[in-house]
Short mmCIF file of C-alpha atoms in Angstrom, two decimals:
data_model
loop_
_atom_site.label_atom_id
_atom_site.label_comp_id
_atom_site.label_asym_id
_atom_site.label_seq_id
_atom_site.Cartn_x
_atom_site.Cartn_y
_atom_site.Cartn_z
CA UNK A 1 0.29 0.17 0.07
CA UNK A 2 2.92 2.64 0.95
CA UNK A 3 4.54 1.52 -2.30
CA UNK A 4 1.67 2.35 -4.44
CA UNK A 5 1.32 5.60 -2.68
CA UNK A 6 5.07 6.27 -3.53
CA UNK A 7 4.25 5.37 -7.07
CA UNK A 8 1.34 7.40 -7.56
CA UNK A 9 3.05 10.69 -5.88
CA UNK A 10 5.79 10.42 -8.52
CA UNK A 11 3.42 10.01 -11.35
CA UNK A 12 1.92 13.40 -10.24
CA UNK A 13 5.43 14.70 -9.65
CA UNK A 14 6.14 14.11 -13.11
CA UNK A 15 2.98 15.12 -14.61
CA UNK A 16 3.32 18.54 -12.87
CA UNK A 17 7.16 18.98 -14.26
CA UNK A 18 5.69 18.17 -17.66
CA UNK A 19 3.13 20.56 -17.63
CA UNK A 20 5.56 23.39 -16.29
CA UNK A 21 7.92 22.72 -18.90
CA UNK A 22 5.06 23.25 -21.46
CA UNK A 23 3.71 26.17 -19.82
CA UNK A 24 7.15 27.45 -19.72
CA UNK A 25 7.84 26.79 -23.40
CA UNK A 26 4.59 28.61 -24.54
CA UNK A 27 2.58 25.48 -25.17
CA UNK A 28 -0.44 26.29 -23.38
CA UNK A 29 -2.82 24.04 -25.18
CA UNK A 30 -1.09 21.27 -24.34
CA UNK A 31 0.09 22.07 -20.67
CA UNK A 32 -3.66 22.90 -20.06
CA UNK A 33 -5.20 19.60 -19.06
CA UNK A 34 -2.79 18.59 -16.88
CA UNK A 35 -3.01 21.93 -15.02
CA UNK A 36 -7.01 21.65 -15.33
CA UNK A 37 -6.20 18.22 -13.45
CA UNK A 38 -4.23 19.32 -10.85
CA UNK A 39 -6.56 22.44 -9.81
CA UNK A 40 -9.47 19.81 -9.33
CA UNK A 41 -7.60 17.84 -6.97
CA UNK A 42 -5.93 20.89 -5.22
CA UNK A 43 -8.59 23.72 -5.91
CA UNK A 44 -6.69 25.92 -2.84
CA UNK A 45 -3.30 25.62 -4.49
CA UNK A 46 -2.53 29.33 -5.89
CA UNK A 47 0.58 28.11 -8.38
CA UNK A 48 -2.17 25.56 -9.85
CA UNK A 49 -4.78 28.50 -10.10
CA UNK A 50 -2.30 30.46 -11.85
CA UNK A 51 -1.01 28.31 -14.12
CA UNK A 52 -4.25 26.91 -15.17
CA UNK A 53 -5.82 30.27 -15.36
CA UNK A 54 -2.99 31.84 -17.77
CA UNK A 55 -3.57 28.48 -20.00
CA UNK A 56 -6.61 29.56 -20.24
CA UNK A 57 -6.03 33.30 -20.93
CA UNK A 58 -3.86 32.19 -24.20
CA UNK A 59 -6.12 29.87 -25.43
CA UNK A 60 -9.04 32.52 -25.35
CA UNK A 61 -10.98 31.13 -22.93
CA UNK A 62 -11.53 34.11 -20.84
CA UNK A 63 -14.39 33.32 -18.61
CA UNK A 64 -12.93 30.52 -17.46
CA UNK A 65 -9.50 32.38 -16.96
CA UNK A 66 -10.92 35.14 -14.65
CA UNK A 67 -12.31 32.46 -12.15
CA UNK A 68 -9.00 30.92 -11.61
CA UNK A 69 -6.75 33.98 -11.88
CA UNK A 70 -9.03 35.73 -9.00
CA UNK A 71 -8.71 32.67 -7.07
CA UNK A 72 -4.46 33.30 -7.46
CA UNK A 73 -5.01 36.79 -6.64
CA UNK A 74 -6.81 36.55 -3.60
CA UNK A 75 -4.13 34.11 -2.67
CA UNK A 76 -1.49 37.15 -3.00
CA UNK A 77 -0.32 35.67 -6.64
CA UNK A 78 0.63 39.18 -8.08
CA UNK A 79 1.25 38.40 -11.53
CA UNK A 80 -2.66 37.55 -11.49
CA UNK A 81 -3.54 40.62 -11.37
CA UNK A 82 -1.54 41.54 -14.92
CA UNK A 83 -3.76 38.93 -16.55
CA UNK A 84 -6.78 40.19 -15.12
CA UNK A 85 -6.39 43.56 -16.40
CA UNK A 86 -5.91 42.24 -19.93
CA UNK A 87 -8.74 40.39 -19.72
CA UNK A 88 -10.67 42.91 -18.26
CA UNK A 89 -9.12 45.73 -20.95
CA UNK A 90 -10.32 43.40 -23.86
CA UNK A 91 -13.84 43.37 -22.58
CA UNK A 92 -14.04 47.13 -21.96
CA UNK A 93 -14.35 46.65 -18.16
CA UNK A 94 -11.70 49.47 -18.05
CA UNK A 95 -12.24 50.45 -14.44
CA UNK A 96 -11.89 46.82 -13.33
CA UNK A 97 -8.32 47.18 -15.44
CA UNK A 98 -7.69 50.06 -13.32
CA UNK A 99 -8.20 48.39 -10.19
CA UNK A 100 -5.76 45.30 -11.33
CA UNK A 101 -3.01 47.53 -12.61
CA UNK A 102 -3.07 49.80 -8.99
CA UNK A 103 -3.20 46.60 -7.20
CA UNK A 104 -0.02 45.05 -8.90
CA UNK A 105 1.84 48.11 -8.69
CA UNK A 106 1.12 48.39 -5.28
CA UNK A 107 2.64 44.54 -4.65
CA UNK A 108 5.57 45.78 -6.67
CA UNK A 109 6.42 48.41 -4.65
CA UNK A 110 5.82 46.26 -0.97
CA UNK A 111 8.81 44.55 -2.36
CA UNK A 112 10.68 47.20 -3.48
CA UNK A 113 10.65 46.35 -7.00
CA UNK A 114 10.28 49.11 -9.96
CA UNK A 115 6.86 49.74 -11.03
CA UNK A 116 8.04 52.04 -14.10
CA UNK A 117 7.18 49.70 -16.86
CA UNK A 118 3.61 48.99 -15.84
CA UNK A 119 2.51 52.84 -14.98
CA UNK A 120 1.86 53.66 -18.80
CA UNK A 121 -0.46 50.47 -18.64
CA UNK A 122 -2.22 51.96 -15.69
CA UNK A 123 -2.23 55.56 -17.59
CA UNK A 124 -3.76 53.89 -20.58
CA UNK A 125 -6.54 51.97 -18.76
CA UNK A 126 -7.67 54.95 -17.00
CA UNK A 127 -7.85 56.78 -20.29
CA UNK A 128 -9.65 53.91 -21.86
CA UNK A 129 -12.26 53.89 -18.83
CA UNK A 130 -12.56 58.06 -19.59
CA UNK A 131 -12.86 57.54 -23.23
CA UNK A 132 -15.79 55.12 -22.65
CA UNK A 133 -17.73 57.28 -20.54
CA UNK A 134 -18.22 59.40 -23.58
CA UNK A 135 -19.08 57.01 -26.11
CA UNK A 136 -20.79 58.70 -29.20
CA UNK A 137 -24.23 58.00 -29.73
CA UNK A 138 -23.63 56.86 -33.47
CA UNK A 139 -25.88 54.88 -35.48
CA UNK A 140 -23.62 51.61 -37.28
CA UNK A 141 -25.80 50.40 -39.78
CA UNK A 142 -24.05 47.44 -41.29
CA UNK A 143 -20.51 45.99 -41.37
CA UNK A 144 -18.55 43.91 -43.71
CA UNK A 145 -15.19 41.80 -43.23
CA UNK A 146 -12.56 42.01 -46.18
CA UNK A 147 -9.30 41.33 -46.85
CA UNK A 148 -7.33 44.16 -46.08
CA UNK A 149 -5.14 44.63 -49.29
CA UNK A 150 -8.88 45.00 -50.90
CA UNK A 151 -10.28 47.50 -48.39
CA UNK A 152 -10.63 50.30 -50.79
CA UNK A 153 -12.90 48.33 -53.14
CA UNK A 154 -15.45 48.31 -50.62
CA UNK A 155 -15.71 52.22 -50.12
CA UNK A 156 -18.34 53.42 -53.13
CA UNK A 157 -18.26 57.20 -52.60
CA UNK A 158 -20.37 59.43 -54.43
CA UNK A 159 -18.67 61.24 -57.50
CA UNK A 160 -19.14 64.48 -56.01
CA UNK A 161 -17.52 63.52 -52.70
CA UNK A 162 -13.87 62.96 -54.75
CA UNK A 163 -12.17 59.65 -55.10
CA UNK A 164 -9.97 57.36 -53.02
CA UNK A 165 -7.05 55.66 -54.84
CA UNK A 166 -4.28 52.89 -53.93
CA UNK A 167 -1.05 55.29 -53.63
CA UNK A 168 0.57 53.04 -56.47
CA UNK A 169 -2.33 54.01 -58.80
CA UNK A 170 -2.38 57.61 -57.89
CA UNK A 171 1.13 57.90 -58.20
CA UNK A 172 1.70 55.46 -61.55
CA UNK A 173 4.48 53.70 -59.50
CA UNK A 174 5.46 50.10 -58.60
CA UNK A 175 5.81 50.93 -55.21
CA UNK A 176 2.49 49.37 -53.36
CA UNK A 177 2.80 51.29 -50.09
CA UNK A 178 0.49 50.85 -47.20
CA UNK A 179 -1.45 54.37 -47.96
CA UNK A 180 -4.12 55.66 -49.40
CA UNK A 181 -4.92 59.19 -51.65
CA UNK A 182 -7.65 60.88 -51.68
CA UNK A 183 -8.25 63.35 -54.79
CA UNK A 184 -11.22 65.98 -54.50
CA UNK A 185 -14.01 66.22 -56.69
CA UNK A 186 -12.12 68.83 -59.11
CA UNK A 187 -9.46 66.53 -59.45
CA UNK A 188 -7.00 69.46 -59.00
CA UNK A 189 -5.78 68.33 -55.36
CA UNK A 190 -4.54 65.02 -53.46
CA UNK A 191 -4.26 64.19 -50.06
CA UNK A 192 -1.84 60.93 -49.12
CA UNK A 193 0.69 59.81 -46.81
CA UNK A 194 4.10 58.75 -47.80
CA UNK A 195 7.38 57.73 -45.55
CA UNK A 196 9.30 61.00 -44.97
CA UNK A 197 13.01 61.46 -44.18
CA UNK A 198 12.34 59.89 -40.52
CA UNK A 199 11.02 56.74 -42.15
CA UNK A 200 7.26 57.36 -40.71
CA UNK A 201 4.13 57.81 -42.76
CA UNK A 202 3.49 61.41 -42.66
CA UNK A 203 0.52 63.67 -44.60
CA UNK A 204 1.30 65.52 -47.94
CA UNK A 205 -0.90 67.26 -50.19
CA UNK A 206 -0.32 68.51 -54.18
CA UNK A 207 -2.29 69.96 -56.81
CA UNK A 208 -2.47 68.87 -60.33
CA UNK A 209 -1.61 71.73 -62.71
CA UNK A 210 -2.13 71.11 -66.56
CA UNK A 211 -1.11 67.18 -66.38
CA UNK A 212 1.23 66.87 -63.63
CA UNK A 213 1.08 66.64 -60.30
CA UNK A 214 3.13 69.17 -57.93
CA UNK A 215 3.78 71.54 -55.51
CA UNK A 216 4.19 68.77 -52.60
CA UNK A 217 3.60 70.06 -49.07
CA UNK A 218 3.31 68.65 -45.68
CA UNK A 219 -0.14 68.56 -43.79
CA UNK A 220 1.43 69.48 -40.29
CA UNK A 221 4.89 71.01 -39.67
CA UNK A 222 6.24 68.60 -37.58
CA UNK A 223 7.22 64.91 -38.28
CA UNK A 224 6.98 63.72 -34.59
CA UNK A 225 4.28 60.87 -35.26
CA UNK A 226 3.22 58.42 -37.94
CA UNK A 227 -0.22 59.62 -39.75
CA UNK A 228 -1.99 58.13 -42.65
CA UNK A 229 -4.84 57.49 -44.19
CA UNK A 230 -6.59 61.07 -45.17
CA UNK A 231 -9.78 62.12 -46.04
CA UNK A 232 -11.41 65.55 -46.74
CA UNK A 233 -14.96 66.67 -46.47
CA UNK A 234 -16.76 68.87 -49.10
CA UNK A 235 -16.05 71.72 -47.35
CA UNK A 236 -12.72 71.58 -48.06
CA UNK A 237 -11.31 72.32 -44.55
CA UNK A 238 -11.99 69.80 -42.26
CA UNK A 239 -9.80 66.50 -42.62
CA UNK A 240 -9.85 63.04 -41.30
CA UNK A 241 -6.95 61.03 -41.02
CA UNK A 242 -5.76 58.20 -38.76
CA UNK A 243 -2.34 58.44 -36.43
CA UNK A 244 -0.33 56.46 -34.14
CA UNK A 245 0.75 59.36 -32.10
CA UNK A 246 -1.35 62.30 -30.74
CA UNK A 247 -2.72 60.22 -27.86
CA UNK A 248 -3.54 57.27 -29.80
CA UNK A 249 -5.00 54.26 -27.60
CA UNK A 250 -4.17 51.41 -30.06
CA UNK A 251 -2.03 51.13 -33.48
CA UNK A 252 -3.70 53.80 -35.45
CA UNK A 253 -6.63 56.02 -34.01
CA UNK A 254 -8.79 58.17 -36.20
CA UNK A 255 -8.82 61.80 -35.68
CA UNK A 256 -10.27 65.07 -36.99
CA UNK A 257 -8.64 68.57 -37.66
CA UNK A 258 -10.24 71.53 -39.52
CA UNK A 259 -8.01 74.12 -41.87
CA UNK A 260 -7.33 77.50 -40.18
CA UNK A 261 -7.00 80.25 -42.73
CA UNK A 262 -5.71 82.65 -40.83
CA UNK A 263 -2.49 81.19 -40.22
CA UNK A 264 -2.85 78.62 -43.33
CA UNK A 265 -2.24 75.45 -41.26
CA UNK A 266 -4.49 73.10 -39.52
CA UNK A 267 -5.47 73.17 -35.69
CA UNK A 268 -4.69 70.84 -33.01
CA UNK A 269 -5.98 67.67 -34.10
CA UNK A 270 -8.77 66.22 -32.00
CA UNK A 271 -9.07 62.23 -31.29
CA UNK A 272 -12.67 60.60 -32.37
CA UNK A 273 -14.06 58.80 -29.28
CA UNK A 274 -15.44 55.42 -28.88
CA UNK A 275 -16.74 53.41 -30.59
CA UNK A 276 -14.90 54.71 -34.10
CA UNK A 277 -11.47 53.81 -31.83
CA UNK A 278 -10.46 51.14 -29.99
CA UNK A 279 -7.18 49.59 -28.91
CA UNK A 280 -6.98 47.72 -32.21
CA UNK A 281 -5.89 49.80 -35.37
CA UNK A 282 -8.92 52.08 -36.64
CA UNK A 283 -8.77 54.19 -39.89
CA UNK A 284 -9.67 55.38 -43.38
CA UNK A 285 -12.76 57.26 -42.05
CA UNK A 286 -14.66 58.38 -45.24
CA UNK A 287 -17.75 60.15 -45.27
CA UNK A 288 -20.19 60.37 -48.45
CA UNK A 289 -22.53 63.72 -47.75
CA UNK A 290 -24.54 62.89 -51.09
CA UNK A 291 -25.50 59.39 -49.98
CA UNK A 292 -25.57 60.46 -45.64
CA UNK A 293 -23.63 57.63 -44.81
CA UNK A 294 -19.76 57.22 -43.77
CA UNK A 295 -17.53 53.99 -43.19
CA UNK A 296 -14.54 53.48 -41.33
CA UNK A 297 -11.94 50.70 -40.88
CA UNK A 298 -10.95 48.64 -37.85
CA UNK A 299 -8.98 45.36 -37.04
CA UNK A 300 -10.73 44.63 -33.89
CA UNK A 301 -11.51 41.18 -33.32
CA UNK A 302 -10.56 40.25 -36.77
CA UNK A 303 -7.34 37.45 -38.15
CA UNK A 304 -4.47 38.53 -39.51
CA UNK A 305 -5.23 39.91 -42.84
CA UNK A 306 -8.79 40.62 -42.32
CA UNK A 307 -10.59 43.84 -41.43
CA UNK A 308 -14.08 45.24 -40.60
CA UNK A 309 -15.64 47.80 -42.25
CA UNK A 310 -18.08 49.61 -40.28
CA UNK A 311 -21.15 51.85 -41.97
CA UNK A 312 -22.33 54.57 -40.10
CA UNK A 313 -24.80 57.56 -40.52
CA UNK A 314 -23.19 60.71 -39.72
CA UNK A 315 -24.30 63.30 -37.00
CA UNK A 316 -22.25 67.07 -37.03
CA UNK A 317 -23.26 66.98 -33.36
CA UNK A 318 -21.30 63.84 -32.61
CA UNK A 319 -23.96 63.61 -29.14
CA UNK A 320 -22.59 61.33 -26.64
CA UNK A 321 -24.70 58.78 -24.92
CA UNK A 322 -27.14 59.24 -21.84
CA UNK A 323 -25.36 59.01 -18.70
CA UNK A 324 -28.29 56.79 -17.74
CA UNK A 325 -26.72 53.97 -20.07
CA UNK A 326 -25.63 51.01 -17.87
CA UNK A 327 -22.33 49.81 -17.87
CA UNK A 328 -23.27 46.80 -19.77
CA UNK A 329 -24.98 48.15 -22.69
CA UNK A 330 -22.53 50.88 -22.56
CA UNK A 331 -19.64 48.69 -23.40
CA UNK A 332 -21.85 46.87 -26.28
CA UNK A 333 -22.06 50.34 -27.67
CA UNK A 334 -18.11 51.31 -26.95
CA UNK A 335 -16.83 48.45 -28.83
CA UNK A 336 -19.33 47.62 -31.21
CA UNK A 337 -20.31 44.17 -30.18
CA UNK A 338 -23.60 44.22 -31.48
CA UNK A 339 -24.55 46.86 -34.05
CA UNK A 340 -27.99 46.57 -34.19
CA UNK A 341 -27.73 47.85 -30.42
CA UNK A 342 -26.88 51.07 -31.63
CA UNK A 343 -29.74 51.28 -34.07
CA UNK A 344 -32.62 53.89 -33.53
CA UNK A 345 -36.19 52.67 -32.64
CA UNK A 346 -38.52 51.88 -35.58
CA UNK A 347 -35.93 53.18 -38.13
CA UNK A 348 -35.19 50.80 -41.57
CA UNK A 349 -31.87 51.05 -42.81
CA UNK A 350 -32.17 49.05 -45.84
CA UNK A 351 -32.31 51.61 -48.45
CA UNK A 352 -29.32 53.25 -47.12
CA UNK A 353 -27.44 50.43 -46.68
CA UNK A 354 -28.68 49.45 -50.10
CA UNK A 355 -27.27 52.28 -51.55
CA UNK A 356 -24.04 52.70 -49.69
CA UNK A 357 -22.83 49.29 -51.33
CA UNK A 358 -23.79 50.48 -55.08
CA UNK A 359 -21.17 51.53 -56.87
CA UNK A 360 -22.06 55.28 -58.13
CA UNK A 361 -23.23 55.79 -61.66
CA UNK A 362 -20.77 57.48 -63.72
CA UNK A 363 -20.44 58.69 -67.38
CA UNK A 364 -23.83 58.62 -69.49
CA UNK A 365 -25.98 57.14 -67.42
CA UNK A 366 -24.72 59.75 -64.38
CA UNK A 367 -26.24 62.69 -66.79
CA UNK A 368 -29.62 61.39 -66.80
CA UNK A 369 -30.02 62.05 -63.16
CA UNK A 370 -31.48 65.67 -62.61
CA UNK A 371 -30.27 65.27 -58.51
CA UNK A 372 -30.47 62.83 -55.98
CA UNK A 373 -32.76 63.27 -52.91
CA UNK A 374 -33.36 60.30 -50.06
CA UNK A 375 -37.14 61.16 -49.29
CA UNK A 376 -37.33 58.63 -46.81
CA UNK A 377 -35.72 55.32 -45.92
CA UNK A 378 -37.33 53.45 -48.92
CA UNK A 379 -37.57 56.00 -51.63
CA UNK A 380 -34.93 58.11 -53.38
CA UNK A 381 -35.91 60.71 -56.25
CA UNK A 382 -33.52 61.11 -59.17
CA UNK A 383 -35.54 63.21 -61.41
CA UNK A 384 -38.13 66.22 -61.51
CA UNK A 385 -40.89 64.25 -62.43
CA UNK A 386 -40.71 61.56 -59.66
CA UNK A 387 -42.39 64.27 -57.29
CA UNK A 388 -46.16 63.38 -56.55
CA UNK A 389 -46.45 66.84 -54.77
CA UNK A 390 -46.04 70.38 -56.65
CA UNK A 391 -45.65 71.93 -53.55
CA UNK A 392 -42.82 69.88 -52.80
CA UNK A 393 -41.02 70.27 -55.97
CA UNK A 394 -40.85 73.87 -55.76
CA UNK A 395 -39.89 73.89 -52.18
CA UNK A 396 -36.88 71.15 -53.84
CA UNK A 397 -36.03 73.91 -56.42
CA UNK A 398 -35.67 76.60 -54.33
CA UNK A 399 -33.00 74.05 -52.04
CA UNK A 400 -31.10 73.47 -55.68
CA UNK A 401 -31.16 77.35 -56.84
CA UNK A 402 -29.66 77.90 -53.01
CA UNK A 403 -27.07 75.06 -53.11
CA UNK A 404 -25.69 76.31 -57.05
CA UNK A 405 -25.11 79.74 -55.43
CA UNK A 406 -23.60 77.78 -52.20
CA UNK A 407 -21.12 75.97 -55.06
CA UNK A 408 -20.42 79.10 -56.91
CA UNK A 409 -19.68 80.70 -53.44
CA UNK A 410 -17.51 77.59 -52.33
CA UNK A 411 -15.55 77.97 -55.74
CA UNK A 412 -14.38 81.70 -55.09
CA UNK A 413 -13.57 80.60 -51.59
CA UNK A 414 -11.39 78.17 -52.37
CA UNK A 415 -9.55 80.40 -54.82
CA UNK A 416 -9.36 83.27 -52.39
CA UNK A 417 -8.13 81.22 -49.90
CA UNK A 418 -5.36 79.80 -52.27
CA UNK A 419 -4.35 83.53 -52.70
CA UNK A 420 -4.35 83.92 -49.06
CA UNK A 421 -1.94 81.00 -48.27
CA UNK A 422 0.12 82.01 -50.95
CA UNK A 423 0.06 86.00 -50.72
CA UNK A 424 2.01 87.96 -48.50
CA UNK A 425 0.97 89.99 -45.24
CA UNK A 426 -0.81 92.89 -47.20
CA UNK A 427 -2.49 90.57 -49.65
CA UNK A 428 -3.60 88.54 -46.50
CA UNK A 429 -4.92 91.68 -45.10
CA UNK A 430 -7.00 92.45 -48.26
CA UNK A 431 -8.36 89.08 -48.20
CA UNK A 432 -8.84 88.60 -44.84
CA UNK A 433 -12.18 90.28 -44.40
CA UNK A 434 -13.68 89.31 -47.44
CA UNK A 435 -12.84 85.47 -47.07
CA UNK A 436 -14.74 85.55 -43.57
CA UNK A 437 -17.57 87.34 -45.35
CA UNK A 438 -17.89 84.69 -47.93
CA UNK A 439 -18.04 81.79 -45.11
CA UNK A 440 -20.65 83.47 -43.27
CA UNK A 441 -22.28 83.53 -46.77
CA UNK A 442 -21.56 80.18 -47.86
CA UNK A 443 -22.95 78.68 -44.16
CA UNK A 444 -25.83 80.77 -44.57
CA UNK A 445 -26.86 79.23 -47.71
CA UNK A 446 -26.11 75.67 -46.57
CA UNK A 447 -28.30 76.02 -43.82
CA UNK A 448 -31.35 77.53 -46.31
CA UNK A 449 -30.45 74.65 -48.71
CA UNK A 450 -30.96 72.34 -45.32
CA UNK A 451 -34.13 73.65 -44.64
CA UNK A 452 -35.83 73.67 -48.02
CA UNK A 453 -34.72 70.39 -48.50
CA UNK A 454 -36.28 69.66 -45.31
CA UNK A 455 -39.47 70.88 -46.22
CA UNK A 456 -39.35 69.18 -49.54
CA UNK A 457 -38.84 65.97 -48.02
CA UNK A 458 -41.63 66.31 -45.13
CA UNK A 459 -43.89 67.65 -47.84
CA UNK A 460 -43.66 64.98 -50.08
CA UNK A 461 -43.82 62.20 -47.40
CA UNK A 462 -47.22 63.56 -46.17
CA UNK A 463 -48.28 63.41 -49.76
CA UNK A 464 -47.11 59.49 -50.03
CA UNK A 465 -48.88 58.91 -47.06
CA UNK A 466 -52.17 59.87 -48.39
CA UNK A 467 -51.69 57.34 -52.08
#
């Protein structure tokens, strides 16, 4: 009987040694069954709980990992706090992640060990918590997983919003950089990224003169962080881009800035909130103001080489979620775990989604359109004969006329801004007041266009309901 017990003890010891070797070699899948057996035999053993919890963590079973890592932490195994912090961060439980990092740093200090390497992780968890509390109330209406190198083929941008091109296509080069180029609707100005002298990607713009692209200029004067994936709104001033600096919370984060005509430079970039940004790479924000939709790409929760393209409804107000949101729902909205949770009640997005997935019509077919007016989620008008209400038609005619005036003002404004940027102080003094006046005129016209379009849409919908 004593001999049998000794043999059994030897077998267990050998199994533990083998499991520890697999663990130390990073073979967590192979080590997991042995630690699962050992922890079931000795549920209060702090080391077994840690090793089994880590194996579960490394193999993606975070629910089980949390249970055993908490047991190890409660038994004063400080290392367990690191893994728990990583789990909570991935689950957007940032407040708990902060608690774990604080606890771990405190334990290191008590042992007279330097916690410096982990203090940035605590600071990041605190920043993520603040960002989650400011999650934007954006409606994300669709998503599509594509190959990363085929991403641009999934963006169907209206011709009046410009176009997106791969770097090698725009520059007719054999050098296929991980960068995109945005060309404005007139086709005479482009924004792009390329490696600078420092080796980091930086943003540049250049203009088309005759048949050549010339006059390259950096978008930002200081080349201190990596920036990429630019896109400019129809106002010619608002620039979206992705950056690995400026306080980014992941790899690439989405930022927005605006051109200041008074000093011919861009304002300090503003970091987009959640759910646009995440601890993963988020980039290539594009807004189609004609169709009323936008896209952004993210590799969150995606395998290597894949990226998820999210379709959303732009909202200039960028309203935040109400503070009354419970934490579970807030986490869902922040991490986009279920995009239907972002939808407005009783709203049907079928037409918007279908329209966004449809390549724009060009050439002769495009000329047959008088305009494009989204009347409601299911009805879009393209010609004057589509109207059922004469009053709605007259309202929209007013909007179209104002839109032409706004376009004319915008052209003159763009020309004046170019002269302002290149002129001396006397030229700037002369143009400054007129540019400000033109901006106010353009903004007033755009507001009037929006008001008359709204009246046309409401009146037409009222008529359609009578049918």
